[in-house]
Coordinates of C-alpha atoms in Angstrom, one line a residue:
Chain A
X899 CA 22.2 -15.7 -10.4
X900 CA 21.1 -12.7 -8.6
X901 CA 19.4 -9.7 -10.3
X902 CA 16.3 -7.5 -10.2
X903 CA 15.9 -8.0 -6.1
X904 CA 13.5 -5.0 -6.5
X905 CA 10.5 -7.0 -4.9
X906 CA 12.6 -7.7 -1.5
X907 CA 11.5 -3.8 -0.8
X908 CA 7.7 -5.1 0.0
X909 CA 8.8 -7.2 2.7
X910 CA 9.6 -6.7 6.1
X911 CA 12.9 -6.8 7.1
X912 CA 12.7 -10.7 9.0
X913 CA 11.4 -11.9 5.4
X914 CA 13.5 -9.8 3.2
X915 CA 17.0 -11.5 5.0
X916 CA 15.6 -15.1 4.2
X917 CA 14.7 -14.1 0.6
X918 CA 18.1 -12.4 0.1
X919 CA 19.7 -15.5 1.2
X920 CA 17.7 -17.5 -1.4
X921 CA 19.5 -15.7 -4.3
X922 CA 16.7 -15.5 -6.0
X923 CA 16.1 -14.1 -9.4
X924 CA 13.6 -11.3 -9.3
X925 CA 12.4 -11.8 -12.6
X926 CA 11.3 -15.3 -12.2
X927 CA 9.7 -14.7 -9.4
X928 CA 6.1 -14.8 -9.8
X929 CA 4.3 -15.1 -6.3
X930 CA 4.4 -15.0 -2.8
X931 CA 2.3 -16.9 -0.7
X932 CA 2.0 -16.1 3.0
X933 CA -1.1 -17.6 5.1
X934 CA -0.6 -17.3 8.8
X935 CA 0.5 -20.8 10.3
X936 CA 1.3 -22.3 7.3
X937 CA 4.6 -22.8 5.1
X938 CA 5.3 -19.7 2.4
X939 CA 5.3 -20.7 -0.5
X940 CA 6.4 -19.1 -4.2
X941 CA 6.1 -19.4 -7.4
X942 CA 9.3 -19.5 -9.0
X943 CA 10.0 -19.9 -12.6
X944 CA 6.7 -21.7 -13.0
X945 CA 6.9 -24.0 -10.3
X946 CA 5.8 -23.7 -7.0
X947 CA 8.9 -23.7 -3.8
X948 CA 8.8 -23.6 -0.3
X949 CA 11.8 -21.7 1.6
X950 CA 13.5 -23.0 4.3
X951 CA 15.0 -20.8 7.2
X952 CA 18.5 -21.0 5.9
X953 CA 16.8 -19.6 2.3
X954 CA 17.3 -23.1 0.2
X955 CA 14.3 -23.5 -2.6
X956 CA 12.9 -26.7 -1.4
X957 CA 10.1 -28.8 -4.0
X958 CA 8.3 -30.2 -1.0
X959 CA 6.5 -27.9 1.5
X960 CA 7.8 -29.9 4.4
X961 CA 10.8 -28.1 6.4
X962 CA 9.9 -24.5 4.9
X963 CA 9.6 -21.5 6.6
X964 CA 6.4 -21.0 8.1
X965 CA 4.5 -17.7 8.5
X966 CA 3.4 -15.9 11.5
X967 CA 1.0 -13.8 12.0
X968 CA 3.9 -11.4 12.8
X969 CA 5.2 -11.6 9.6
X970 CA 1.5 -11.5 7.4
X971 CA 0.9 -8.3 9.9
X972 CA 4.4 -6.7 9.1
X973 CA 4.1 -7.5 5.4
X974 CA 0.8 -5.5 4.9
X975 CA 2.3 -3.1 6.5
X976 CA 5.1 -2.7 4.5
X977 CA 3.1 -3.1 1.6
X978 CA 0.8 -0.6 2.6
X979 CA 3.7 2.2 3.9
X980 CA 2.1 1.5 6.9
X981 CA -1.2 2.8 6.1
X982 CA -3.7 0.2 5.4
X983 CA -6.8 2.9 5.6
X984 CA -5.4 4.6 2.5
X985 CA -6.1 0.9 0.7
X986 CA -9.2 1.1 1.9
X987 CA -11.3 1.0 -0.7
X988 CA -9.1 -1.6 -2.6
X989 CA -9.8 -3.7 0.0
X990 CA -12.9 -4.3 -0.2
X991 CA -12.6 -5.7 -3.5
X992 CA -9.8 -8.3 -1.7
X993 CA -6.8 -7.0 -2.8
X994 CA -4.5 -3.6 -3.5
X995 CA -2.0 -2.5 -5.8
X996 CA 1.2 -1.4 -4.5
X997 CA 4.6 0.5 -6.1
X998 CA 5.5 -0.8 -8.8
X999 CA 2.2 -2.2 -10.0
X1000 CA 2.5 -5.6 -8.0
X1001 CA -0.8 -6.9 -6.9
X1002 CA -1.7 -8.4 -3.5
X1003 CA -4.5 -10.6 -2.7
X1004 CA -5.8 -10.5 1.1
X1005 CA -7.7 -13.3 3.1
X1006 CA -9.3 -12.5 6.1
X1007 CA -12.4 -11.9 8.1
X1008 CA -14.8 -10.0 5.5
X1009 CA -17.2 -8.1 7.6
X1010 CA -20.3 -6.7 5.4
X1011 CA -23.5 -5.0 6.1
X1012 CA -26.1 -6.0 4.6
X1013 CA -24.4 -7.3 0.8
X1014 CA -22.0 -4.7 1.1
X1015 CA -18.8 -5.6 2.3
X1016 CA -17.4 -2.6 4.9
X1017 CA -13.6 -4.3 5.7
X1018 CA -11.5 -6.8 5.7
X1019 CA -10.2 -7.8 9.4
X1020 CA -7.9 -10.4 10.7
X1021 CA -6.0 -10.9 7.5
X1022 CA -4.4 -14.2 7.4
X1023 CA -3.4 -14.8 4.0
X1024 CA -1.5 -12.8 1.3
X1025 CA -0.7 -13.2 -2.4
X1026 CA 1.4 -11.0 -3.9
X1027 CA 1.4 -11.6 -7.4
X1028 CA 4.8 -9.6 -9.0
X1029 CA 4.0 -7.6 -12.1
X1030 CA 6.8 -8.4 -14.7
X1031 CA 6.4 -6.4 -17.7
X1032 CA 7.9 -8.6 -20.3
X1033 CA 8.2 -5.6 -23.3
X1034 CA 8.1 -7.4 -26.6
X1035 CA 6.0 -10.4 -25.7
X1036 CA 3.6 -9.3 -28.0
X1037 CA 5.3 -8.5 -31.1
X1038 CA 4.9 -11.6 -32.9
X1039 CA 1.5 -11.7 -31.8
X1040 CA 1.0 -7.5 -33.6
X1041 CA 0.9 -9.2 -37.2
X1042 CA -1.9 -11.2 -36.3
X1043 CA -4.4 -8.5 -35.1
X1044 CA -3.5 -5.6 -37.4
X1045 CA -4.5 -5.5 -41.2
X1046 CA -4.0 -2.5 -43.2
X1047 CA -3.3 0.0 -40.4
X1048 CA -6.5 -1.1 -38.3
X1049 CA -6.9 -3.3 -35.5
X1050 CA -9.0 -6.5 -35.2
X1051 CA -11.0 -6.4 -31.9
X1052 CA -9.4 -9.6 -30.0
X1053 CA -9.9 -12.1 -27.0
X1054 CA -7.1 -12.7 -25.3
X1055 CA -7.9 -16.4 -23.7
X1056 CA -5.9 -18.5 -21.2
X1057 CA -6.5 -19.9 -17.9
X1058 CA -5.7 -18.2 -14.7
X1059 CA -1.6 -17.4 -14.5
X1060 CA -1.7 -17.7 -18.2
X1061 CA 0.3 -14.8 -19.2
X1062 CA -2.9 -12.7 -20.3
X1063 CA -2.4 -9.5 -18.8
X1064 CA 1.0 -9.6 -19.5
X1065 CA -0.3 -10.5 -23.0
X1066 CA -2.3 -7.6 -23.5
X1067 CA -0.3 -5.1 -21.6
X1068 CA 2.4 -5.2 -24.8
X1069 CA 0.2 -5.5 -27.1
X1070 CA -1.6 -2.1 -25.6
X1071 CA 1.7 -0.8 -25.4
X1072 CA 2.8 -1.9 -29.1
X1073 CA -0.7 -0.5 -30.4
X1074 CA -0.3 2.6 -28.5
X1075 CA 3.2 3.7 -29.4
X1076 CA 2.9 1.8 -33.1
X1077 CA 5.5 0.0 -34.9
X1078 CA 7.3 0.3 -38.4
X1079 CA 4.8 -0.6 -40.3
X1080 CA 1.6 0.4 -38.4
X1081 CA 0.6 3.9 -36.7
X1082 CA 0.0 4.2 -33.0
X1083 CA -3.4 4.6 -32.5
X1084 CA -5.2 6.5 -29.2
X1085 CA -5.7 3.3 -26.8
X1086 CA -8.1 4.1 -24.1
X1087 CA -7.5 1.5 -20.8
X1088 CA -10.1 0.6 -18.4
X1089 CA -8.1 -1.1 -15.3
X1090 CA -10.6 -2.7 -13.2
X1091 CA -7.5 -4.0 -10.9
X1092 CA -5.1 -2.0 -11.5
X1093 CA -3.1 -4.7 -13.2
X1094 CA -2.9 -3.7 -16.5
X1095 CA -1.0 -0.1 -15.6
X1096 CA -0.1 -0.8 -12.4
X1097 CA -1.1 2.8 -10.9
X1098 CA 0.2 3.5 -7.9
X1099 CA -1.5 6.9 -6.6
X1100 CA -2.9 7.2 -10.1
X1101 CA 0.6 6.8 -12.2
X1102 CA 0.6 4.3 -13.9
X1103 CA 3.6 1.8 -13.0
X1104 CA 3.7 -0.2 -16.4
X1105 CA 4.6 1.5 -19.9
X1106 CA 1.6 0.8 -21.8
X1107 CA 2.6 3.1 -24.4
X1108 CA 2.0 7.4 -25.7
X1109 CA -1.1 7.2 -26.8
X1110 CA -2.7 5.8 -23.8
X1111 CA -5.0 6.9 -21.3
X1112 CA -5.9 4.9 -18.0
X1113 CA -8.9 5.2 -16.0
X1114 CA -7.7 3.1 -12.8
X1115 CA -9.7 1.1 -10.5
X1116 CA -12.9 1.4 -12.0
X1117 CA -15.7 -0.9 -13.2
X1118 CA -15.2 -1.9 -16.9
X1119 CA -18.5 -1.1 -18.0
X1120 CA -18.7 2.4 -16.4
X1121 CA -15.0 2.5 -17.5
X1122 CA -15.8 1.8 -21.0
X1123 CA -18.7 4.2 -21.2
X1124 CA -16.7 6.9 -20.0
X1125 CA -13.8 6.7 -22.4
X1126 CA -16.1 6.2 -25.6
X1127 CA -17.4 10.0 -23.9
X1128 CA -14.6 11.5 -23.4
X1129 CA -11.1 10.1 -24.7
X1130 CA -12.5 9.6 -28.2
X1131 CA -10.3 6.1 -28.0
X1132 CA -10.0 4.0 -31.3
X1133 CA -8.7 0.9 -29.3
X1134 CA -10.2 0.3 -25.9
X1135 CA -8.4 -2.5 -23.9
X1136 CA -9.5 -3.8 -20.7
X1137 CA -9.1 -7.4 -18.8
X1138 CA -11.1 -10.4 -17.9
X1139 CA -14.0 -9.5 -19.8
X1140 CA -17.2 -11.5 -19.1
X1141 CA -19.9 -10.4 -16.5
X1142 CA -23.0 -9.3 -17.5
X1143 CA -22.9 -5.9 -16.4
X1144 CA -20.4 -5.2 -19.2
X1145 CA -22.7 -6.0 -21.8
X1146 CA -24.5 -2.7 -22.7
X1147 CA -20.8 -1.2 -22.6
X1148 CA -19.1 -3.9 -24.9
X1149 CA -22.0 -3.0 -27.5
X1150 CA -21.5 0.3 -27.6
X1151 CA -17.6 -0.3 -28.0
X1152 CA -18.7 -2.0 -31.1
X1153 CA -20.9 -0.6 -32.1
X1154 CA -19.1 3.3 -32.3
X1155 CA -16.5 2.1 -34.1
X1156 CA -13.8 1.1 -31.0
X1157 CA -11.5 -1.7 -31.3
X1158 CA -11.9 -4.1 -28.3
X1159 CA -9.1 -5.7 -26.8
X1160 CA -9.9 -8.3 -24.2
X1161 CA -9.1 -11.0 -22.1
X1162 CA -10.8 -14.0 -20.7
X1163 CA -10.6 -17.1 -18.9
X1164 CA -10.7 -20.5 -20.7
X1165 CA -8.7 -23.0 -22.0
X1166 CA -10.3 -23.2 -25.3
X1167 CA -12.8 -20.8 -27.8
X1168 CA -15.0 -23.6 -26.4
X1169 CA -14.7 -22.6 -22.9
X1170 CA -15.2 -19.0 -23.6
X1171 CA -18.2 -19.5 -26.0
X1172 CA -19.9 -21.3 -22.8
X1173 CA -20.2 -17.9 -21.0
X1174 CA -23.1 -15.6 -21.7
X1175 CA -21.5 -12.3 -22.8
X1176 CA -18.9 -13.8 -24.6
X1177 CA -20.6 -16.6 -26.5
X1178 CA -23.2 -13.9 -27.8
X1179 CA -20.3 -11.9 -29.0
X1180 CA -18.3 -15.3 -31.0
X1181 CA -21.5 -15.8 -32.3
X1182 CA -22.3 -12.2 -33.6
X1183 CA -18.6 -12.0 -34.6
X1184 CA -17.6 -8.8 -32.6
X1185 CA -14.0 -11.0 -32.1
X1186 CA -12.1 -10.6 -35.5
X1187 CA -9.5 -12.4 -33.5
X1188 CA -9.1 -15.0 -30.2
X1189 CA -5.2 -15.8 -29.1
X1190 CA -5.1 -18.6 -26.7
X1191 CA -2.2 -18.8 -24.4
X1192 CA 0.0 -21.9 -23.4
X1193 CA -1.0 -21.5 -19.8
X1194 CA 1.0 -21.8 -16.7
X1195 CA 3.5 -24.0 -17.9
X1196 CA 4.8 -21.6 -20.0
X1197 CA 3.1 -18.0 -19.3
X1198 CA 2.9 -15.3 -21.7
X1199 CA 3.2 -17.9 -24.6
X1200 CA 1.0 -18.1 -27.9
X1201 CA -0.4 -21.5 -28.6
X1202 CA -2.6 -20.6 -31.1
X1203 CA -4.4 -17.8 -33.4
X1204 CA -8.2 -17.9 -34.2
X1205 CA -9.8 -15.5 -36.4
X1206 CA -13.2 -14.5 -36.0
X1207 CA -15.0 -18.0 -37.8
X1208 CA -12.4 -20.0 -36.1
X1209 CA -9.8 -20.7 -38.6
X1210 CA -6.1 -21.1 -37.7
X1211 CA -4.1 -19.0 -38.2
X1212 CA -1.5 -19.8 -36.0
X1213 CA 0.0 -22.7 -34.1
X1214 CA -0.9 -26.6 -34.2
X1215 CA -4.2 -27.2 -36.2
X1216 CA -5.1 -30.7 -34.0
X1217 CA -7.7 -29.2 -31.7
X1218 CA -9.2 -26.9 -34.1
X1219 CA -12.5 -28.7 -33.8
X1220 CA -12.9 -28.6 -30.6
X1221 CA -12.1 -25.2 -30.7
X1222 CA -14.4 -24.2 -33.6
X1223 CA -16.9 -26.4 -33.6
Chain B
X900 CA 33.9 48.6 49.7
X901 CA 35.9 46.0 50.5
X902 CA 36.7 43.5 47.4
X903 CA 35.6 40.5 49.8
X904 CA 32.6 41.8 50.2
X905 CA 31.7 42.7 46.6
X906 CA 32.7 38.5 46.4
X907 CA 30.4 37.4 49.0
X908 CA 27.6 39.7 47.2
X909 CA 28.3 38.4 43.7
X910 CA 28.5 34.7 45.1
X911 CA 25.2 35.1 46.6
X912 CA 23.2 36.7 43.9
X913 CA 24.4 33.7 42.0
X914 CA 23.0 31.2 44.5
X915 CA 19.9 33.2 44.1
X916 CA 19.5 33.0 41.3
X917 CA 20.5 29.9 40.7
X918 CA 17.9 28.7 42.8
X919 CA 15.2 30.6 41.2
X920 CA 16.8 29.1 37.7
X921 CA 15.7 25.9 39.0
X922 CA 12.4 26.7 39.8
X923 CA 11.5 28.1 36.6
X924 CA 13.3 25.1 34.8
X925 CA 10.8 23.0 36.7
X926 CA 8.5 24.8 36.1
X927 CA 9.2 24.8 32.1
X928 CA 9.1 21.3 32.1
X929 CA 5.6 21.1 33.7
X930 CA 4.3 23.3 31.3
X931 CA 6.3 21.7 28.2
X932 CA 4.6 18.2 29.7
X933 CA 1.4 19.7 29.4
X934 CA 1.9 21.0 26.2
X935 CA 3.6 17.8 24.8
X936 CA 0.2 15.5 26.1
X937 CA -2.0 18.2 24.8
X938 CA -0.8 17.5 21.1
X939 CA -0.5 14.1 21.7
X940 CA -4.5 14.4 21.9
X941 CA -4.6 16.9 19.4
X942 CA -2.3 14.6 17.0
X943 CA -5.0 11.9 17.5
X944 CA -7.9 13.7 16.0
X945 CA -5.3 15.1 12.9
X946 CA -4.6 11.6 12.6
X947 CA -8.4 10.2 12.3
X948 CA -9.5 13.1 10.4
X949 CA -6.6 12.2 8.0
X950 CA -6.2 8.7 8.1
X951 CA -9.7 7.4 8.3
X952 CA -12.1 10.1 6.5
X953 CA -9.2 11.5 4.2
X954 CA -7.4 7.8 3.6
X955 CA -4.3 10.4 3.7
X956 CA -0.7 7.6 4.1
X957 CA 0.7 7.5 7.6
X958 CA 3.7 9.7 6.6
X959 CA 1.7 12.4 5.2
X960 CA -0.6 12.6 8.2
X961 CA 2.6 12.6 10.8
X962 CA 4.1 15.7 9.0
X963 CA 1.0 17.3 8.7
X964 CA 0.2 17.3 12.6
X965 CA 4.0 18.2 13.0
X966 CA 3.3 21.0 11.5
X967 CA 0.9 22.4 14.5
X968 CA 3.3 21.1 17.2
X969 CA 5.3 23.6 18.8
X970 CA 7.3 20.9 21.1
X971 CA 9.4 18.3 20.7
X972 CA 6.5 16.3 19.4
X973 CA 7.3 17.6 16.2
X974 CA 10.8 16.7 15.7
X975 CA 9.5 12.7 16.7
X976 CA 6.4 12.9 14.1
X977 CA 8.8 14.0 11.7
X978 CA 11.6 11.5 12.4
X979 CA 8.7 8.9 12.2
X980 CA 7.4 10.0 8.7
X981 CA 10.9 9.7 7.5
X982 CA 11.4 6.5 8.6
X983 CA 8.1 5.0 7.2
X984 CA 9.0 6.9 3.6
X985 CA 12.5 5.4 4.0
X986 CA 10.5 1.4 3.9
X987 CA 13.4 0.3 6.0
X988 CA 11.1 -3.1 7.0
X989 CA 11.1 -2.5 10.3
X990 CA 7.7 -3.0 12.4
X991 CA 6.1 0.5 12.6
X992 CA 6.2 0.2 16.4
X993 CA 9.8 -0.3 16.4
X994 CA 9.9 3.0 14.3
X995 CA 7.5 5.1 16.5
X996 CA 9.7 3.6 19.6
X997 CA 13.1 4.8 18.4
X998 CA 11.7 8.3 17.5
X999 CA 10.7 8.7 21.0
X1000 CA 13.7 7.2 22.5
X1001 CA 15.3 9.3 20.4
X1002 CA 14.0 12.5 21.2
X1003 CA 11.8 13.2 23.7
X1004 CA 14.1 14.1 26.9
X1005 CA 14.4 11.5 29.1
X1006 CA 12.8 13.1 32.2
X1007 CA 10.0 15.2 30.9
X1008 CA 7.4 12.3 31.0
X1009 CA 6.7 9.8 33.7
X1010 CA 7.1 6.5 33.2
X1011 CA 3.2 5.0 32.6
X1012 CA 3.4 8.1 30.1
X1013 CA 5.8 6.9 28.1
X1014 CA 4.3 3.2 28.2
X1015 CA 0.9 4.9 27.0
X1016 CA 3.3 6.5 24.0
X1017 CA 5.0 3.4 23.0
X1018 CA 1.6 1.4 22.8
X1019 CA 0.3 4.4 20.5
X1020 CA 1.7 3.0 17.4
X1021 CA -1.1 0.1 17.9
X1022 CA -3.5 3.1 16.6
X1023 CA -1.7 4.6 14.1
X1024 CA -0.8 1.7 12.1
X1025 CA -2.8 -1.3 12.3
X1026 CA -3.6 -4.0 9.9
X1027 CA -7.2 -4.2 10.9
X1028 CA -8.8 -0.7 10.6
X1029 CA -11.7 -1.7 12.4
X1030 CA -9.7 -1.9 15.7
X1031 CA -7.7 1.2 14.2
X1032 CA -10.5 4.0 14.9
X1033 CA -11.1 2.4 18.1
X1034 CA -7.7 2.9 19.2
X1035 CA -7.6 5.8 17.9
X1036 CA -10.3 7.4 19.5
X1037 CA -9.5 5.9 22.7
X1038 CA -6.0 7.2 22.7
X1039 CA -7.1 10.8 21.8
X1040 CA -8.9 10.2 24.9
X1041 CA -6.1 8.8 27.0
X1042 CA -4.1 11.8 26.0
X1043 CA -6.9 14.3 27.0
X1044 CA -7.3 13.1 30.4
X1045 CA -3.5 13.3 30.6
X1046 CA -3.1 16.5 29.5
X1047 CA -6.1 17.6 31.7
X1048 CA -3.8 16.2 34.7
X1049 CA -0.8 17.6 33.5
X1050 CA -2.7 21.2 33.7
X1051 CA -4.0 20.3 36.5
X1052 CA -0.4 20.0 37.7
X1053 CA 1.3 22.4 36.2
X1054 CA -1.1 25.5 37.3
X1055 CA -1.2 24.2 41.3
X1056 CA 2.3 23.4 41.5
X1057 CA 4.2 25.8 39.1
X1058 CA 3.9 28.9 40.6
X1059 CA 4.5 27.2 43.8
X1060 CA 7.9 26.0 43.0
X1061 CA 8.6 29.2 41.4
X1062 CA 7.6 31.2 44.6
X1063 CA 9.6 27.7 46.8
X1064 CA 12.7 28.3 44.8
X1065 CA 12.7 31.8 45.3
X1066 CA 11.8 31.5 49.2
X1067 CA 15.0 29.0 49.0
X1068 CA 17.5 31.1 47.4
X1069 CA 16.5 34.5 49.7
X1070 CA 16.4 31.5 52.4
X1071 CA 20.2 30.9 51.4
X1072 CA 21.0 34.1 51.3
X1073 CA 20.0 35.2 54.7
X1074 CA 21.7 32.0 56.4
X1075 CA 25.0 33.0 54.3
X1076 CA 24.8 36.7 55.7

């Protein structure tokens, strides 16, 4: 049952002998939770598991192993090779990327000054949220967004733990290196969180294809701006699209000719249309085409295709008007 | 001469010498002491300057004060950095601890020196980096008013034993004679 133990390397050696005796398959493994005085839980093949001491997967969070500060301490440092200043400005945004592109949320103390936040102290919780690159979950999406050797800009839509990045990491990747039937094209990547590439010490961790260049860890819509400058990009990708500040930047995607490859949270083209940014830009039509994901239940998964008006293209046709309308 | 008395000579040039050996070993160490806290409080700036205004990783930072240490400081900074590349899990105290133990010679520090070593690690790896440059100043601080002492020490009482070990050994001689 055991393969990929890969991830037992960002834990401390206490936790990585109770992992190792839960056998556990590294590529089902999605999450970690660890908050101080409080049972860890995972999230394991879609559902969510407790440990107990002697490393059995238990449903119920009763009788699991419960974290220390010790071990939420010893953890960060591991993650961090023992050098949490180097993270320091990953941090402040509440979380940092480490080898091999897996992302860790922190809980703490957050001290600011004035609106600023300076640090996080007295971290008591930890998420680390595995990256799985799952190569090839896109392909039977590609058809959908490419006609005639160009690239319909897309939303990418599915609640949180959905499968989107994953999603739209292939699909970068498959656009980037091209297929059979369809060129690679120059992709340029904005990644906010350092989820989409993974960068670890600015290498990207994740294949996201030749033809693609990442600017890591910095804002989308300064991101965006500087790629349209200076990468000359004919696809730009970047995830959880929606603030406001992003607006004058998605426009000028658009409007210079740039493909726009997004992501978003919602549950339906109904959800997403509810947000400022994003309902301006379904009602404009700047989205030839909106994928919406299964969800948790079954990450990475396509439920349906939209195209730009609505239609189905894809999967069941039942809620199409709530969707559309 | 007689070949008993060319013996008795030889035997007590060694204990002379011996004796003034001893003196300058002590002396050594005193100075190596002095040296040894003196980087310690040297290593604490490298590391702050490094760490905190150059976000540089731990292991970088330790092999880049080793490479201004001249003691045996250098050969535990660089067994540390190796440790923390290897990601064995252990705690980074643990780490720092074993380095010591494993090669600083047992009798060059005193005992509340060592203590003050071992509780170093608090500042050089911390998961609140808030109390991190507080420790870290405050052990650059420790380690300058320890290596103040130690040269203190080592200028008042080295030359002393050098000139008591030689006093011993002509001291030796004569009551051989």
């Amino acid at each position: 049952m055991k393969s990929n133990d890969n991830y037992l390397k960002l834990l401390p050696s206490g936790l990585r002998t109770l992992f190792a005796s839960a056998h556990l398959n590294g590529d089902k493994l999605q999450e970690i939770r660890m908050r101080t005085g409080r049972t860890l839980l995972l999230c394991y093949d879609g559902c969510e598991y407790a440990v107990s001491g002697a490393g059995e997967l238990l449903r119920q969070p009763e009788g699991g192993y419960c974290v220390s500060e010790k071990d939420v301490k010893e953890t960060l440092e591991q993650l961090t090779g023992y050098s949490l200043y180097a993270y320091d400005q990953e941090m402040k945004q509440g979380f940092l990327t480490v080898a091999g592109g897996h992302r860790v949320g922190v809980a703490g103390k957050i001290v600011c000054e004035g609106e600023k936040i300076q640090c996080i102290r007295y971290i008591s919780g930890l998420n680390i949220r595995l990256s799985h690159q799952k190569k090839g979950c896109a392909r039977e999406l590609l058809p959908y967004i490419i006609s005639e050797n160009d690239v319909f800009p897309t939303l990418i839509i599915s609640p949180p733990g959905g499968g989107k990045t994953t999603m739209l990491r292939d699909l970068i990747r498959l656009i980037s290196d091209g297929t059979e039937n369809f060129s690679g094209k120059n992709v340029g990547v904005v990644d906010e969180r350092s989820e989409l590439a993974g960068s670890y010490h600015g290498e990207p961790q994740n294949d996201l294809g030749m033809r693609t260049d990442v600017l890591d860890c910095c804002p989308k819509a300064e991101g965006m701006m500087m790629l349209l400058r200076a990468m000359s990009p004919q696809v730009i990708a970047v995830d959880e699209l929606g603030s406001e500040r992003d607006r004058y930047a998605v426009k000028n995607v658009f409007y210079c000719g740039c493909r726009l490859l997004a992501t978003a949270h919602g549950n339906s083209l109904e959800d997403v249309r509810r947000n400022p940014l994003l309902g301006e830009m379904a009602e404009a039509g700047m989205f030839g085409r909106y994928v919406l994901l299964n969800g948790r239940r079954e990450p990475g998964t396509v439920r349906r295709i939209l195209d730009g008006n609505g239609a189905v293209l894809f999967g069941k046709d039942e809620k199409q008007t709530a969707c559309s309308d | 001469m007689d070949m008993r008395i060319w013996l008795k000579l030889a035997g007590l040039l060694c204990i002379f010498l011996a004796c003034l050996t001893a003196g300058m070993e002590l002396e050594r160490t005193m100075k190596i002491r002095w040296k040894f806290l003196w980087e310690m409080h040297e290593l604490f700036q490298i590391l702050e300057n490094e760490m905190i205004f150059r976000h540089t990783a731990v292991c970088d930072a330790l092999r880049y004060a080793a490479n201004g240490s001249k003691t045996c400081l250098q050969q535990v900074l660089l067994a540390a950095a190796e440790s923390v590349e290897a990601g064995g899990g252990s705690a980074f105290e643990k780490i720092w601890e074993k380095a010591l133990n494993d090669l600083v010679p047992k009798r060059l520090l005193k005992e509340n020196e060592m203590q003050i070593l071992y509780q170093a690690a608090a500042s050089m790896c911390s998961s609140d980096t808030v109390m991190q440059r507080t420790l870290l100043n405050q052990n650059r601080d420790r380690f300058l008013q320890l290596a103040e002492e130690a040269g203190r020490e080592y200028k008042e009482k080295g030359s002393l034993i050098r000139r008591l070990s030689a006093a011993v050994g002509a001291f030796l001689v004569i009551l051989l004679i």
